[in-house]
């Protein structure tokens, strides 16, 4: 099966639009339609329900999607693996959610690269469910997550606690008005959502919701407001007076976990990588530990 057909299929699923998929793939819309017809004819099924401005997957299309993603990811990894430079002997693929990258990984990825000579590192942004699936399919070596997957085939280890603090662009912010001043809700995972619901039932609904802490931070810096932001991201803005920590609002933290397959052939290398990640955490977690 032509890999380009699968790439086109996945892009149409992602955009739900033949024209947008064509733009992203740098081909014509007629070429996209032709590729999808080829794929459907080869499989003997219809993959999409085509309605104006409403493209939906059929049941066979839903079943094909994870297989297509696995094949594409495997092919991409194979290409990288066979093209390793002469001085590179191993390849490790790791992934984290956008919030993990913003609040944790970005602060130490250069140290990890320099500490692992001879290793080609592939670093990607992946959603929680996709990371778990790729770990099980062994097309991903290591995932860094807030919510640990409960799967027997995976080794899961806690590596640190990430302090998350209530901050506001308004100096007068306090417990009684924190949620009334353009509160931005950030989805820091399932555990945070449950904690937030218990602590703040009956409060004013947020005027903005986002899955990314960086978006929330930029928004309250530019437009005013309040949010729960990782201390490591908010610290410099607090020090220069752009943000204010709201001390009488309940503080919290999120545990960060790593996960990898029990039968991964590169397990010793992954354990080295996990140790490097643990070494990055003292500056992030020590301040929170002292405050508790």
PDB file of N, CA and C in Angstrom, residues 181-256:
ATOM      1  N   UNK A 181     -12.050  37.627  38.322  1.00  0.00           N
ATOM      2  CA  UNK A 181     -11.219  38.527  37.519  1.00  0.00           C
ATOM      3  C   UNK A 181     -10.669  37.801  36.300  1.00  0.00           C
ATOM      4  N   UNK A 182     -11.564  37.499  35.337  1.00  0.00           N
ATOM      5  CA  UNK A 182     -11.152  36.888  34.077  1.00  0.00           C
ATOM      6  C   UNK A 182     -10.333  35.609  34.306  1.00  0.00           C
ATOM      7  N   UNK A 183     -10.938  34.709  35.073  1.00  0.00           N
ATOM      8  CA  UNK A 183     -10.241  33.464  35.410  1.00  0.00           C
ATOM      9  C   UNK A 183     -10.096  32.562  34.185  1.00  0.00           C
ATOM     10  N   UNK A 184      -8.886  32.068  33.969  1.00  0.00           N
ATOM     11  CA  UNK A 184      -8.577  31.169  32.850  1.00  0.00           C
ATOM     12  C   UNK A 184      -8.340  29.773  33.416  1.00  0.00           C
ATOM     13  N   UNK A 185      -9.154  28.824  32.987  1.00  0.00           N
ATOM     14  CA  UNK A 185      -8.991  27.443  33.458  1.00  0.00           C
ATOM     15  C   UNK A 185      -8.040  26.694  32.531  1.00  0.00           C
ATOM     16  N   UNK A 186      -7.002  26.111  33.121  1.00  0.00           N
ATOM     17  CA  UNK A 186      -6.041  25.306  32.374  1.00  0.00           C
ATOM     18  C   UNK A 186      -6.249  23.837  32.738  1.00  0.00           C
ATOM     19  N   UNK A 187      -6.354  22.993  31.748  1.00  0.00           N
ATOM     20  CA  UNK A 187      -6.531  21.563  31.986  1.00  0.00           C
ATOM     21  C   UNK A 187      -5.180  20.930  32.282  1.00  0.00           C
ATOM     22  N   UNK A 188      -4.897  20.739  33.554  1.00  0.00           N
ATOM     23  CA  UNK A 188      -3.646  20.108  33.968  1.00  0.00           C
ATOM     24  C   UNK A 188      -3.817  18.614  34.206  1.00  0.00           C
ATOM     25  N   UNK A 189      -4.816  18.013  33.589  1.00  0.00           N
ATOM     26  CA  UNK A 189      -5.005  16.573  33.688  1.00  0.00           C
ATOM     27  C   UNK A 189      -6.133  16.184  34.621  1.00  0.00           C
ATOM     28  N   UNK A 190      -6.392  14.881  34.677  1.00  0.00           N
ATOM     29  CA  UNK A 190      -7.537  14.361  35.422  1.00  0.00           C
ATOM     30  C   UNK A 190      -7.457  14.652  36.912  1.00  0.00           C
ATOM     31  N   UNK A 191      -6.293  14.427  37.513  1.00  0.00           N
ATOM     32  CA  UNK A 191      -6.144  14.638  38.956  1.00  0.00           C
ATOM     33  C   UNK A 191      -6.395  16.093  39.318  1.00  0.00           C
ATOM     34  N   UNK A 192      -5.849  17.012  38.521  1.00  0.00           N
ATOM     35  CA  UNK A 192      -6.074  18.441  38.771  1.00  0.00           C
ATOM     36  C   UNK A 192      -7.548  18.792  38.628  1.00  0.00           C
ATOM     37  N   UNK A 193      -8.210  18.255  37.612  1.00  0.00           N
ATOM     38  CA  UNK A 193      -9.624  18.557  37.390  1.00  0.00           C
ATOM     39  C   UNK A 193     -10.478  18.148  38.583  1.00  0.00           C
ATOM     40  N   UNK A 194     -10.179  16.973  39.142  1.00  0.00           N
ATOM     41  CA  UNK A 194     -10.927  16.499  40.309  1.00  0.00           C
ATOM     42  C   UNK A 194     -10.656  17.379  41.524  1.00  0.00           C
ATOM     43  N   UNK A 195      -9.381  17.725  41.729  1.00  0.00           N
ATOM     44  CA  UNK A 195      -9.010  18.614  42.846  1.00  0.00           C
ATOM     45  C   UNK A 195      -9.695  19.973  42.695  1.00  0.00           C
ATOM     46  N   UNK A 196      -9.661  20.520  41.498  1.00  0.00           N
ATOM     47  CA  UNK A 196     -10.241  21.831  41.225  1.00  0.00           C
ATOM     48  C   UNK A 196     -11.743  21.810  41.499  1.00  0.00           C
ATOM     49  N   UNK A 197     -12.423  20.744  41.087  1.00  0.00           N
ATOM     50  CA  UNK A 197     -13.871  20.642  41.303  1.00  0.00           C
ATOM     51  C   UNK A 197     -14.211  20.587  42.791  1.00  0.00           C
ATOM     52  N   UNK A 198     -13.392  19.865  43.560  1.00  0.00           N
ATOM     53  CA  UNK A 198     -13.636  19.767  45.011  1.00  0.00           C
ATOM     54  C   UNK A 198     -13.392  21.102  45.712  1.00  0.00           C
ATOM     55  N   UNK A 199     -12.335  21.789  45.328  1.00  0.00           N
ATOM     56  CA  UNK A 199     -11.925  22.996  46.029  1.00  0.00           C
ATOM     57  C   UNK A 199     -12.788  24.213  45.692  1.00  0.00           C
ATOM     58  N   UNK A 200     -13.260  24.273  44.463  1.00  0.00           N
ATOM     59  CA  UNK A 200     -13.841  25.527  44.002  1.00  0.00           C
ATOM     60  C   UNK A 200     -15.257  25.364  43.449  1.00  0.00           C
ATOM     61  N   UNK A 201     -16.036  24.465  44.038  1.00  0.00           N
ATOM     62  CA  UNK A 201     -17.428  24.277  43.643  1.00  0.00           C
ATOM     63  C   UNK A 201     -18.225  25.550  43.907  1.00  0.00           C
ATOM     64  N   UNK A 202     -19.038  25.945  42.928  1.00  0.00           N
ATOM     65  CA  UNK A 202     -19.888  27.117  43.113  1.00  0.00           C
ATOM     66  C   UNK A 202     -19.237  28.429  42.742  1.00  0.00           C
ATOM     67  N   UNK A 203     -17.979  28.412  42.357  1.00  0.00           N
ATOM     68  CA  UNK A 203     -17.311  29.642  41.954  1.00  0.00           C
ATOM     69  C   UNK A 203     -17.779  30.080  40.568  1.00  0.00           C
ATOM     70  N   UNK A 204     -17.449  31.319  40.215  1.00  0.00           N
ATOM     71  CA  UNK A 204     -17.796  31.845  38.896  1.00  0.00           C
ATOM     72  C   UNK A 204     -17.134  31.008  37.807  1.00  0.00           C
ATOM     73  N   UNK A 205     -17.872  30.580  36.781  1.00  0.00           N
ATOM     74  CA  UNK A 205     -17.272  29.779  35.702  1.00  0.00           C
ATOM     75  C   UNK A 205     -16.149  30.558  35.013  1.00  0.00           C
ATOM     76  N   UNK A 206     -15.130  29.874  34.551  1.00  0.00           N
ATOM     77  CA  UNK A 206     -14.031  30.562  33.855  1.00  0.00           C
ATOM     78  C   UNK A 206     -14.516  31.209  32.566  1.00  0.00           C
ATOM     79  N   UNK A 207     -13.895  32.339  32.234  1.00  0.00           N
ATOM     80  CA  UNK A 207     -14.281  32.992  30.986  1.00  0.00           C
ATOM     81  C   UNK A 207     -13.471  32.468  29.810  1.00  0.00           C
ATOM     82  N   UNK A 208     -12.462  31.646  30.098  1.00  0.00           N
ATOM     83  CA  UNK A 208     -11.636  31.070  29.029  1.00  0.00           C
ATOM     84  C   UNK A 208     -11.087  29.735  29.527  1.00  0.00           C
ATOM     85  N   UNK A 209     -11.072  28.750  28.649  1.00  0.00           N
ATOM     86  CA  UNK A 209     -10.513  27.436  28.971  1.00  0.00           C
ATOM     87  C   UNK A 209      -9.453  27.082  27.937  1.00  0.00           C
ATOM     88  N   UNK A 210      -8.394  26.410  28.374  1.00  0.00           N
ATOM     89  CA  UNK A 210      -7.342  25.985  27.461  1.00  0.00           C
ATOM     90  C   UNK A 210      -6.667  24.733  28.007  1.00  0.00           C
ATOM     91  N   UNK A 211      -6.084  23.957  27.114  1.00  0.00           N
ATOM     92  CA  UNK A 211      -5.349  22.760  27.524  1.00  0.00           C
ATOM     93  C   UNK A 211      -3.861  23.044  27.665  1.00  0.00           C
ATOM     94  N   UNK A 212      -3.444  24.288  27.439  1.00  0.00           N
ATOM     95  CA  UNK A 212      -2.027  24.620  27.428  1.00  0.00           C
ATOM     96  C   UNK A 212      -1.723  25.779  28.363  1.00  0.00           C
ATOM     97  N   UNK A 213      -0.814  25.550  29.300  1.00  0.00           N
ATOM     98  CA  UNK A 213      -0.443  26.581  30.256  1.00  0.00           C
ATOM     99  C   UNK A 213       0.171  27.797  29.609  1.00  0.00           C
ATOM    100  N   UNK A 214       0.936  27.605  28.533  1.00  0.00           N
ATOM    101  CA  UNK A 214       1.586  28.725  27.850  1.00  0.00           C
ATOM    102  C   UNK A 214       0.551  29.692  27.286  1.00  0.00           C
ATOM    103  N   UNK A 215      -0.557  29.162  26.738  1.00  0.00           N
ATOM    104  CA  UNK A 215      -1.623  30.025  26.210  1.00  0.00           C
ATOM    105  C   UNK A 215      -2.235  30.849  27.342  1.00  0.00           C
ATOM    106  N   UNK A 216      -2.507  30.198  28.479  1.00  0.00           N
ATOM    107  CA  UNK A 216      -3.088  30.906  29.622  1.00  0.00           C
ATOM    108  C   UNK A 216      -2.152  31.997  30.126  1.00  0.00           C
ATOM    109  N   UNK A 217      -0.871  31.682  30.218  1.00  0.00           N
ATOM    110  CA  UNK A 217       0.101  32.657  30.700  1.00  0.00           C
ATOM    111  C   UNK A 217       0.163  33.874  29.777  1.00  0.00           C
ATOM    112  N   UNK A 218       0.268  33.632  28.484  1.00  0.00           N
ATOM    113  CA  UNK A 218       0.333  34.743  27.530  1.00  0.00           C
ATOM    114  C   UNK A 218      -0.950  35.577  27.581  1.00  0.00           C
ATOM    115  N   UNK A 219      -2.090  34.926  27.756  1.00  0.00           N
ATOM    116  CA  UNK A 219      -3.368  35.631  27.764  1.00  0.00           C
ATOM    117  C   UNK A 219      -3.480  36.566  28.963  1.00  0.00           C
ATOM    118  N   UNK A 220      -3.154  36.083  30.154  1.00  0.00           N
ATOM    119  CA  UNK A 220      -3.314  36.949  31.326  1.00  0.00           C
ATOM    120  C   UNK A 220      -2.249  38.041  31.361  1.00  0.00           C
ATOM    121  N   UNK A 221      -1.099  37.802  30.759  1.00  0.00           N
ATOM    122  CA  UNK A 221      -0.086  38.854  30.678  1.00  0.00           C
ATOM    123  C   UNK A 221      -0.539  39.978  29.745  1.00  0.00           C
ATOM    124  N   UNK A 222      -1.224  39.611  28.675  1.00  0.00           N
ATOM    125  CA  UNK A 222      -1.647  40.610  27.689  1.00  0.00           C
ATOM    126  C   UNK A 222      -2.994  41.253  28.011  1.00  0.00           C
ATOM    127  N   UNK A 223      -3.916  40.464  28.569  1.00  0.00           N
ATOM    128  CA  UNK A 223      -5.289  40.949  28.754  1.00  0.00           C
ATOM    129  C   UNK A 223      -5.717  41.049  30.216  1.00  0.00           C
ATOM    130  N   UNK A 224      -4.861  40.634  31.132  1.00  0.00           N
ATOM    131  CA  UNK A 224      -5.250  40.563  32.526  1.00  0.00           C
ATOM    132  C   UNK A 224      -5.982  39.275  32.825  1.00  0.00           C
ATOM    133  N   UNK A 225      -6.094  38.946  34.103  1.00  0.00           N
ATOM    134  CA  UNK A 225      -6.784  37.727  34.481  1.00  0.00           C
ATOM    135  C   UNK A 225      -6.011  36.936  35.506  1.00  0.00           C
ATOM    136  N   UNK A 226      -6.495  35.726  35.775  1.00  0.00           N
ATOM    137  CA  UNK A 226      -5.866  34.854  36.769  1.00  0.00           C
ATOM    138  C   UNK A 226      -5.910  33.418  36.273  1.00  0.00           C
ATOM    139  N   UNK A 227      -5.015  32.598  36.802  1.00  0.00           N
ATOM    140  CA  UNK A 227      -4.940  31.196  36.380  1.00  0.00           C
ATOM    141  C   UNK A 227      -4.022  30.438  37.310  1.00  0.00           C
ATOM    142  N   UNK A 228      -4.106  29.110  37.238  1.00  0.00           N
ATOM    143  CA  UNK A 228      -3.136  28.241  37.907  1.00  0.00           C
ATOM    144  C   UNK A 228      -2.021  27.934  36.906  1.00  0.00           C
ATOM    145  N   UNK A 229      -0.808  28.382  37.232  1.00  0.00           N
ATOM    146  CA  UNK A 229       0.328  28.294  36.328  1.00  0.00           C
ATOM    147  C   UNK A 229       1.487  27.624  37.065  1.00  0.00           C
ATOM    148  N   UNK A 230       2.279  26.788  36.398  1.00  0.00           N
ATOM    149  CA  UNK A 230       3.461  26.216  37.048  1.00  0.00           C
ATOM    150  C   UNK A 230       4.381  27.317  37.589  1.00  0.00           C
ATOM    151  N   UNK A 231       4.846  27.124  38.777  1.00  0.00           N
ATOM    152  CA  UNK A 231       5.701  28.129  39.406  1.00  0.00           C
ATOM    153  C   UNK A 231       6.927  28.441  38.555  1.00  0.00           C
ATOM    154  N   UNK A 232       7.479  27.413  37.902  1.00  0.00           N
ATOM    155  CA  UNK A 232       8.678  27.617  37.108  1.00  0.00           C
ATOM    156  C   UNK A 232       8.417  28.551  35.928  1.00  0.00           C
ATOM    157  N   UNK A 233       7.186  28.579  35.402  1.00  0.00           N
ATOM    158  CA  UNK A 233       6.839  29.478  34.310  1.00  0.00           C
ATOM    159  C   UNK A 233       6.496  30.872  34.810  1.00  0.00           C
ATOM    160  N   UNK A 234       5.892  30.964  35.982  1.00  0.00           N
ATOM    161  CA  UNK A 234       5.415  32.254  36.493  1.00  0.00           C
ATOM    162  C   UNK A 234       6.486  33.034  37.249  1.00  0.00           C
ATOM    163  N   UNK A 235       7.546  32.356  37.681  1.00  0.00           N
ATOM    164  CA  UNK A 235       8.507  32.953  38.624  1.00  0.00           C
ATOM    165  C   UNK A 235       9.076  34.285  38.134  1.00  0.00           C
ATOM    166  N   UNK A 236       9.578  34.311  36.899  1.00  0.00           N
ATOM    167  CA  UNK A 236      10.215  35.541  36.407  1.00  0.00           C
ATOM    168  C   UNK A 236       9.205  36.682  36.280  1.00  0.00           C
ATOM    169  N   UNK A 237       7.965  36.363  35.941  1.00  0.00           N
ATOM    170  CA  UNK A 237       6.930  37.386  35.797  1.00  0.00           C
ATOM    171  C   UNK A 237       6.494  37.924  37.160  1.00  0.00           C
ATOM    172  N   UNK A 238       6.567  37.076  38.178  1.00  0.00           N
ATOM    173  CA  UNK A 238       6.279  37.535  39.542  1.00  0.00           C
ATOM    174  C   UNK A 238       7.394  38.450  40.034  1.00  0.00           C
ATOM    175  N   UNK A 239       8.631  38.068  39.740  1.00  0.00           N
ATOM    176  CA  UNK A 239       9.784  38.855  40.199  1.00  0.00           C
ATOM    177  C   UNK A 239       9.822  40.240  39.578  1.00  0.00           C
ATOM    178  N   UNK A 240       9.371  40.370  38.317  1.00  0.00           N
ATOM    179  CA  UNK A 240       9.411  41.694  37.690  1.00  0.00           C
ATOM    180  C   UNK A 240       8.087  42.456  37.801  1.00  0.00           C
ATOM    181  N   UNK A 241       7.154  41.927  38.604  1.00  0.00           N
ATOM    182  CA  UNK A 241       5.935  42.653  38.907  1.00  0.00           C
ATOM    183  C   UNK A 241       4.823  42.551  37.880  1.00  0.00           C
ATOM    184  N   UNK A 242       4.963  41.659  36.894  1.00  0.00           N
ATOM    185  CA  UNK A 242       3.903  41.488  35.897  1.00  0.00           C
ATOM    186  C   UNK A 242       2.766  40.635  36.429  1.00  0.00           C
ATOM    187  N   UNK A 243       3.087  39.702  37.306  1.00  0.00           N
ATOM    188  CA  UNK A 243       2.095  38.811  37.915  1.00  0.00           C
ATOM    189  C   UNK A 243       2.265  38.826  39.422  1.00  0.00           C
ATOM    190  N   UNK A 244       1.198  38.381  40.117  1.00  0.00           N
ATOM    191  CA  UNK A 244       1.223  38.336  41.571  1.00  0.00           C
ATOM    192  C   UNK A 244       0.725  36.974  42.029  1.00  0.00           C
ATOM    193  N   UNK A 245       1.476  36.345  42.925  1.00  0.00           N
ATOM    194  CA  UNK A 245       1.041  35.070  43.497  1.00  0.00           C
ATOM    195  C   UNK A 245      -0.041  35.342  44.526  1.00  0.00           C
ATOM    196  N   UNK A 246      -1.151  34.622  44.433  1.00  0.00           N
ATOM    197  CA  UNK A 246      -2.289  34.842  45.335  1.00  0.00           C
ATOM    198  C   UNK A 246      -2.166  33.833  46.470  1.00  0.00           C
ATOM    199  N   UNK A 247      -1.592  34.272  47.550  1.00  0.00           N
ATOM    200  CA  UNK A 247      -1.179  33.352  48.607  1.00  0.00           C
ATOM    201  C   UNK A 247      -2.343  32.707  49.338  1.00  0.00           C
ATOM    202  N   UNK A 248      -3.509  33.380  49.413  1.00  0.00           N
ATOM    203  CA  UNK A 248      -4.599  32.786  50.202  1.00  0.00           C
ATOM    204  C   UNK A 248      -5.538  31.913  49.378  1.00  0.00           C
ATOM    205  N   UNK A 249      -5.197  31.658  48.102  1.00  0.00           N
ATOM    206  CA  UNK A 249      -5.897  30.648  47.302  1.00  0.00           C
ATOM    207  C   UNK A 249      -5.128  29.343  47.408  1.00  0.00           C
ATOM    208  N   UNK A 250      -5.837  28.236  47.528  1.00  0.00           N
ATOM    209  CA  UNK A 250      -5.207  26.926  47.692  1.00  0.00           C
ATOM    210  C   UNK A 250      -4.201  26.651  46.575  1.00  0.00           C
ATOM    211  N   UNK A 251      -2.985  26.219  46.967  1.00  0.00           N
ATOM    212  CA  UNK A 251      -1.952  25.842  46.005  1.00  0.00           C
ATOM    213  C   UNK A 251      -2.007  24.325  45.770  1.00  0.00           C
ATOM    214  N   UNK A 252      -1.390  23.877  44.691  1.00  0.00           N
ATOM    215  CA  UNK A 252      -1.378  22.440  44.396  1.00  0.00           C
ATOM    216  C   UNK A 252      -0.114  22.078  43.631  1.00  0.00           C
ATOM    217  N   UNK A 253      -0.020  20.840  43.213  1.00  0.00           N
ATOM    218  CA  UNK A 253       1.091  20.377  42.373  1.00  0.00           C
ATOM    219  C   UNK A 253       0.603  19.208  41.537  1.00  0.00           C
ATOM    220  N   UNK A 254       1.341  18.896  40.494  1.00  0.00           N
ATOM    221  CA  UNK A 254       1.043  17.738  39.662  1.00  0.00           C
ATOM    222  C   UNK A 254       2.257  16.832  39.629  1.00  0.00           C
ATOM    223  N   UNK A 255       2.022  15.545  39.872  1.00  0.00           N
ATOM    224  CA  UNK A 255       3.100  14.567  39.714  1.00  0.00           C
ATOM    225  C   UNK A 255       3.371  14.351  38.238  1.00  0.00           C
ATOM    226  N   UNK A 256       4.651  14.207  37.900  1.00  0.00           N
ATOM    227  CA  UNK A 256       5.056  13.898  36.530  1.00  0.00           C
ATOM    228  C   UNK A 256       5.583  12.466  36.507  1.00  0.00           C
TER     229      UNK A 256
END
